[in-house]
Coordinates of C-alpha atoms in Angstrom, one line a residue:
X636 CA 0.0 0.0 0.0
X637 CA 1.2 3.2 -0.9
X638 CA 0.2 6.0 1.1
X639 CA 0.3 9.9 2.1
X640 CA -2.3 10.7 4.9
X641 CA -3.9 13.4 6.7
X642 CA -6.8 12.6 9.1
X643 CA -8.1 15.9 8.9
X644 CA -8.8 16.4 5.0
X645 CA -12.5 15.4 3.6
X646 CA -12.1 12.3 1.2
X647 CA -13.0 10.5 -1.7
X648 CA -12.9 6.5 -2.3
X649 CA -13.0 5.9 -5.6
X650 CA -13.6 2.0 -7.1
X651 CA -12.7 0.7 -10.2
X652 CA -9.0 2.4 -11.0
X653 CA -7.0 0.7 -13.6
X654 CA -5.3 2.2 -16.1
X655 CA -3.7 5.4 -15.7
X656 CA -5.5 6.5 -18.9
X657 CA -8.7 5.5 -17.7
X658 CA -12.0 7.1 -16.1
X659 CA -11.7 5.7 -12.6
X660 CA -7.8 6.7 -12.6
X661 CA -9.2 10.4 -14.1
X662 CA -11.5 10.8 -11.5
X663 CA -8.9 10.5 -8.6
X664 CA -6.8 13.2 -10.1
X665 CA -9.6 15.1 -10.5
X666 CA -10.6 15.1 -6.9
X667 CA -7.2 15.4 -5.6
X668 CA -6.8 18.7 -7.3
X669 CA -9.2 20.4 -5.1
X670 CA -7.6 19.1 -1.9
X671 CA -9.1 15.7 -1.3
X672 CA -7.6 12.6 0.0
X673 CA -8.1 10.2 -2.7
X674 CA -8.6 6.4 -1.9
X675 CA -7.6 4.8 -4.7
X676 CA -9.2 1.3 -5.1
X677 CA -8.5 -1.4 -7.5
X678 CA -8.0 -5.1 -7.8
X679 CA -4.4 -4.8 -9.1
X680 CA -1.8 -3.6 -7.2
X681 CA 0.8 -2.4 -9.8
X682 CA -1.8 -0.1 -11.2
X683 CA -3.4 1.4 -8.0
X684 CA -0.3 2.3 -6.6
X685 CA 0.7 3.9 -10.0
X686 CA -1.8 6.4 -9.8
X687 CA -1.4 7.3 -6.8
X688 CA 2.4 7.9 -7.0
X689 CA 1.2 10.3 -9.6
X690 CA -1.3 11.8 -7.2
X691 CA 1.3 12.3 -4.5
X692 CA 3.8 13.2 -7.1
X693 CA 1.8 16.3 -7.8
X694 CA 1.6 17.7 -4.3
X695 CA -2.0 15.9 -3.3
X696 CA -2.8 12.8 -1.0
X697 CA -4.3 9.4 -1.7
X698 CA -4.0 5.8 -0.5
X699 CA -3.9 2.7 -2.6
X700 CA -5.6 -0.1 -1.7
X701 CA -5.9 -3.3 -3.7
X702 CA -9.6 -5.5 -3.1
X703 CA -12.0 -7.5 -5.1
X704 CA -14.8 -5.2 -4.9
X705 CA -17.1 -8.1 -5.4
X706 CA -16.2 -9.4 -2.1
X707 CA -18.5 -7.9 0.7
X708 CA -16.1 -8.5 3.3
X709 CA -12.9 -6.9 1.8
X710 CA -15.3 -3.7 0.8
X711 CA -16.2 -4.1 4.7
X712 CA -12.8 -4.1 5.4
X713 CA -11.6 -0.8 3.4
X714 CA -14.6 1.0 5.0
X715 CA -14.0 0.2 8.7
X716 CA -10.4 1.1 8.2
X717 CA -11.3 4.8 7.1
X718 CA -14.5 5.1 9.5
X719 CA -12.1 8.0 11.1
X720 CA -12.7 10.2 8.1
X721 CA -15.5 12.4 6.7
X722 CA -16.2 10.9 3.1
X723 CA -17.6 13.2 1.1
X724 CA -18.0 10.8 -2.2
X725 CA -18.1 7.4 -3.6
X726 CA -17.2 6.3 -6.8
X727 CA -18.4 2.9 -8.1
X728 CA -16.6 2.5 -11.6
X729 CA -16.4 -0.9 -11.9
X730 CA -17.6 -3.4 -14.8
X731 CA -15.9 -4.6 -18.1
X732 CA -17.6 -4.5 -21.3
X733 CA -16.9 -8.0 -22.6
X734 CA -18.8 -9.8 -25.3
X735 CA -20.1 -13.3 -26.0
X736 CA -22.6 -15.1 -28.2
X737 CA -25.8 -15.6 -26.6
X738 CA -26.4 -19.6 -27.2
X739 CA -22.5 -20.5 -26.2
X740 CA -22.5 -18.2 -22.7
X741 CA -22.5 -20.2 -19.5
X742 CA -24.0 -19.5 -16.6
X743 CA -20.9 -19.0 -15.0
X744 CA -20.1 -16.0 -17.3
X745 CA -23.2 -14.4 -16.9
X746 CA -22.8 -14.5 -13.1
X747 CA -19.0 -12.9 -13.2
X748 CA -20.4 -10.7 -15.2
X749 CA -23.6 -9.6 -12.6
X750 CA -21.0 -9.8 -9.6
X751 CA -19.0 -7.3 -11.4
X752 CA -21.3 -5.3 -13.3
X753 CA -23.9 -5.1 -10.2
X754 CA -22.9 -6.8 -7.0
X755 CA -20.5 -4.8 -6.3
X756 CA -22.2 -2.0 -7.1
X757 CA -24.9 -3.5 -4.4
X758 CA -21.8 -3.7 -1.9
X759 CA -20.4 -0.7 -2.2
X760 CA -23.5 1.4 -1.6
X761 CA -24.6 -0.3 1.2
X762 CA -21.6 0.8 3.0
X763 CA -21.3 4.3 1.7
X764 CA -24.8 4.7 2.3
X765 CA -24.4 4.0 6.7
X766 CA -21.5 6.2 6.7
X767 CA -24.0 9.1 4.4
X768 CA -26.3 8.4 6.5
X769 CA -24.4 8.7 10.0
X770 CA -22.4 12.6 8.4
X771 CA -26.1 13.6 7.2
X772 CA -24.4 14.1 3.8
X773 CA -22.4 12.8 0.8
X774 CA -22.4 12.2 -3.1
X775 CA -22.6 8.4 -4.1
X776 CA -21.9 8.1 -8.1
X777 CA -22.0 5.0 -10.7
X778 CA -20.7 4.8 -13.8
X779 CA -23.0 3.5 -16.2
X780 CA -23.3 2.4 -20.2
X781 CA -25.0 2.7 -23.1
X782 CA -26.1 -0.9 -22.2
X783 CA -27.9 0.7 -19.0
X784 CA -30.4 2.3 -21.9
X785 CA -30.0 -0.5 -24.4
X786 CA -28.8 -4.4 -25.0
X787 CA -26.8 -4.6 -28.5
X788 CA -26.0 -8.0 -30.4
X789 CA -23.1 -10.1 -28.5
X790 CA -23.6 -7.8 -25.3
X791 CA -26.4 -9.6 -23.2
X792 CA -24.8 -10.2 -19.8
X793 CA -23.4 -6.8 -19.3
X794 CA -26.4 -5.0 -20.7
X795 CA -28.4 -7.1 -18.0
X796 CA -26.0 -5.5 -15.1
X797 CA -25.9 -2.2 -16.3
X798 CA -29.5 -2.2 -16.6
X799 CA -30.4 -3.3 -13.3
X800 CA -27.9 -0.7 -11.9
X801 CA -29.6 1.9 -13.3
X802 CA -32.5 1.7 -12.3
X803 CA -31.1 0.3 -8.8
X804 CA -29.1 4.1 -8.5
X805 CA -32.2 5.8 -9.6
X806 CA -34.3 4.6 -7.4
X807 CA -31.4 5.1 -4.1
X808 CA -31.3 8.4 -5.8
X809 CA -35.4 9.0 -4.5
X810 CA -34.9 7.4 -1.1
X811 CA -31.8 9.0 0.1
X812 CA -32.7 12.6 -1.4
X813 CA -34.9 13.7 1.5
X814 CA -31.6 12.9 4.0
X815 CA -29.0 14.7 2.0
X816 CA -27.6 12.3 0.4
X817 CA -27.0 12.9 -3.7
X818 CA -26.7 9.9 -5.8
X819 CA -26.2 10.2 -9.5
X820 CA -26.1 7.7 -12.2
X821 CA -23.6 8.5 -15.2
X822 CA -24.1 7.2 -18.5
X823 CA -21.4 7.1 -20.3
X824 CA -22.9 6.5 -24.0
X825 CA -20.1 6.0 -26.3
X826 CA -16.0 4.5 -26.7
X827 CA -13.9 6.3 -23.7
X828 CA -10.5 7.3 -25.4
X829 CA -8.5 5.7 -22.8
X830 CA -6.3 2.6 -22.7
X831 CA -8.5 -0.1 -22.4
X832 CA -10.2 0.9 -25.4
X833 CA -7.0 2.1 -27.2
X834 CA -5.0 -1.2 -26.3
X835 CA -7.7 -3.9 -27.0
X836 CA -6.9 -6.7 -29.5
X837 CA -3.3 -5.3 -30.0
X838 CA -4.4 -1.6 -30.8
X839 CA -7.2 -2.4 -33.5
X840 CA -9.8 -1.0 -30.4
X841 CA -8.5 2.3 -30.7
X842 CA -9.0 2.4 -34.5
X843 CA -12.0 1.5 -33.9
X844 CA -12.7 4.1 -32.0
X845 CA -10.9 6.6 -34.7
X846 CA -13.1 5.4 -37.7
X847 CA -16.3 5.7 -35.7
X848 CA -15.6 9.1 -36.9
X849 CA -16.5 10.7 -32.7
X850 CA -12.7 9.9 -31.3
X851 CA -14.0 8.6 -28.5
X852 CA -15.3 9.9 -24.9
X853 CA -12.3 12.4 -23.2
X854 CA -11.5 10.7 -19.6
X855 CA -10.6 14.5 -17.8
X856 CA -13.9 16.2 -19.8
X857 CA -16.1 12.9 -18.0
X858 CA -13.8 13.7 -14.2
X859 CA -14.8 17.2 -15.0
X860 CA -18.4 16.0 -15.1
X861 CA -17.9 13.9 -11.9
X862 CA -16.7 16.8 -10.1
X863 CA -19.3 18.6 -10.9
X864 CA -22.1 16.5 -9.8
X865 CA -20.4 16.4 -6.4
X866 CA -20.5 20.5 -6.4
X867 CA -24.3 20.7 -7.0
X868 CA -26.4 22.4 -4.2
X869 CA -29.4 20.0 -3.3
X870 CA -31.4 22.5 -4.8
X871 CA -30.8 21.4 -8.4
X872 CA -29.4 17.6 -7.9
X873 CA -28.9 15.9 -11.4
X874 CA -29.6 11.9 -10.5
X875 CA -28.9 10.6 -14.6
X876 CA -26.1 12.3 -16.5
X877 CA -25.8 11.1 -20.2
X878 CA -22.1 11.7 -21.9
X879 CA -21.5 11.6 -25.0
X880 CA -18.8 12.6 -27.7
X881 CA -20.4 15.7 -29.4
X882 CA -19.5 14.4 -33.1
X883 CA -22.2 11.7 -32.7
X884 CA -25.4 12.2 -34.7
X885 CA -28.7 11.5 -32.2

């Protein structure tokens, strides 16, 4: 674990940071800029620690810490061990977008694919949610897909889990209002130019992405967009965000 703590700044935990070109990784420098201590939370170590060598490189402060976010009591775990600081936001980023052929996908892939896409979605809010609940505040955030709107050919298991997080964020979003808690769904509708798409299938995902003729989804304009849902008074709270490149015709 790499670290650089202060027990007296507000913080962020952010889950679902890979690649340093990537939105979960974007997010965390985003937050750190204006002064918060980022967690940075990931299932592999090498790349957690990464970013936030960058972070502290760059004058802020964040914590790695690599978990399976699908495991309740590792999420547990994480939680108890900051239940010192104030949180001001969670960040659930988590899901890959992986394809299969309808007839030849096993129930085991469809359930790795829930437990990613969902279940630890389910996890991570329960917790965020008691410790919202006990500071009377806080901004809880998913990142969504265009599957969370609508299924595509070859995409059925992770359109089923963004779909059920959506409306599972949405309807958090109506409970916890009334107690000052924001929670905000974010779809992001489109090909994120960031490394996973850029290095998929040795590079032919980020041509791809070029020849779709939008170049892709900007991972500091979509932080930008994170940060500002966390700013928003309760007066105006925005609980569904769509993204999308502003080449693309509707």
């Amino acid at each position: 674990m790499i670290q650089n703590q202060d027990l007296t700044l507000p913080s962020v935990v952010v889950f679902g940071v890979g690649a340093q070109r990537g939105i979960g990784a974007a997010v965390c420098r985003r937050f750190a800029q204006e002064g918060l201590k980022v967690h940075v939370v990931g299932r592999t170590a090498t790349k957690v620690d990464r970013v936030t060598t960058e972070i502290i490189n760059l004058g802020g402060q964040a914590i790695s810490h690599c978990i399976n976010i699908e495991n309740q009591a590792e999420v547990k775990a994480l939680f108890d061990s900051i239940h010192q600081e104030r949180v001001e936001a969670v960040i659930h980023n988590v899901g890959g977008n992986i394809p299969s052929i309808f007839l030849k996908t096993t129930a085991g892939f469809f359930n790795k694919m829930w437990k990613s896409t969902f279940s630890s979605a389910y996890i991570v809010s329960q917790y965020s949610l008691n410790v919202f609940q006990h500071q009377q505040n806080g901004t809880l955030i998913f990142t969504g897909a265009s599957a969370s709107m609508r299924g595509k050919p070859y995409f059925a298991a992770f359109t089923m889990g963004k779909s059920a997080l959506r409306n599972y964020a949405l309807n958090l979003a109506k409970i916890y209002k009334p107690l000052n808690i924001h929670i905000a769904h974010v779809v992001i509708d489109g090909m994120v130019d960031g490394d996973r798409v850029n290095q998929a299938v040795l590079g032919f995902g980020r041509l791809l992405r070029l020849t779709r003729g939008t170049g892709g989804l900007n991972i500091d304009a979509i932080a930008e967009n994170y940060w500002m849902l966390y700013q928003q008074k309760k007066e105006l709270w925005t609980h569904e965000l769509d993204l999308r490149p502003y080449q693309e015709k509707f």
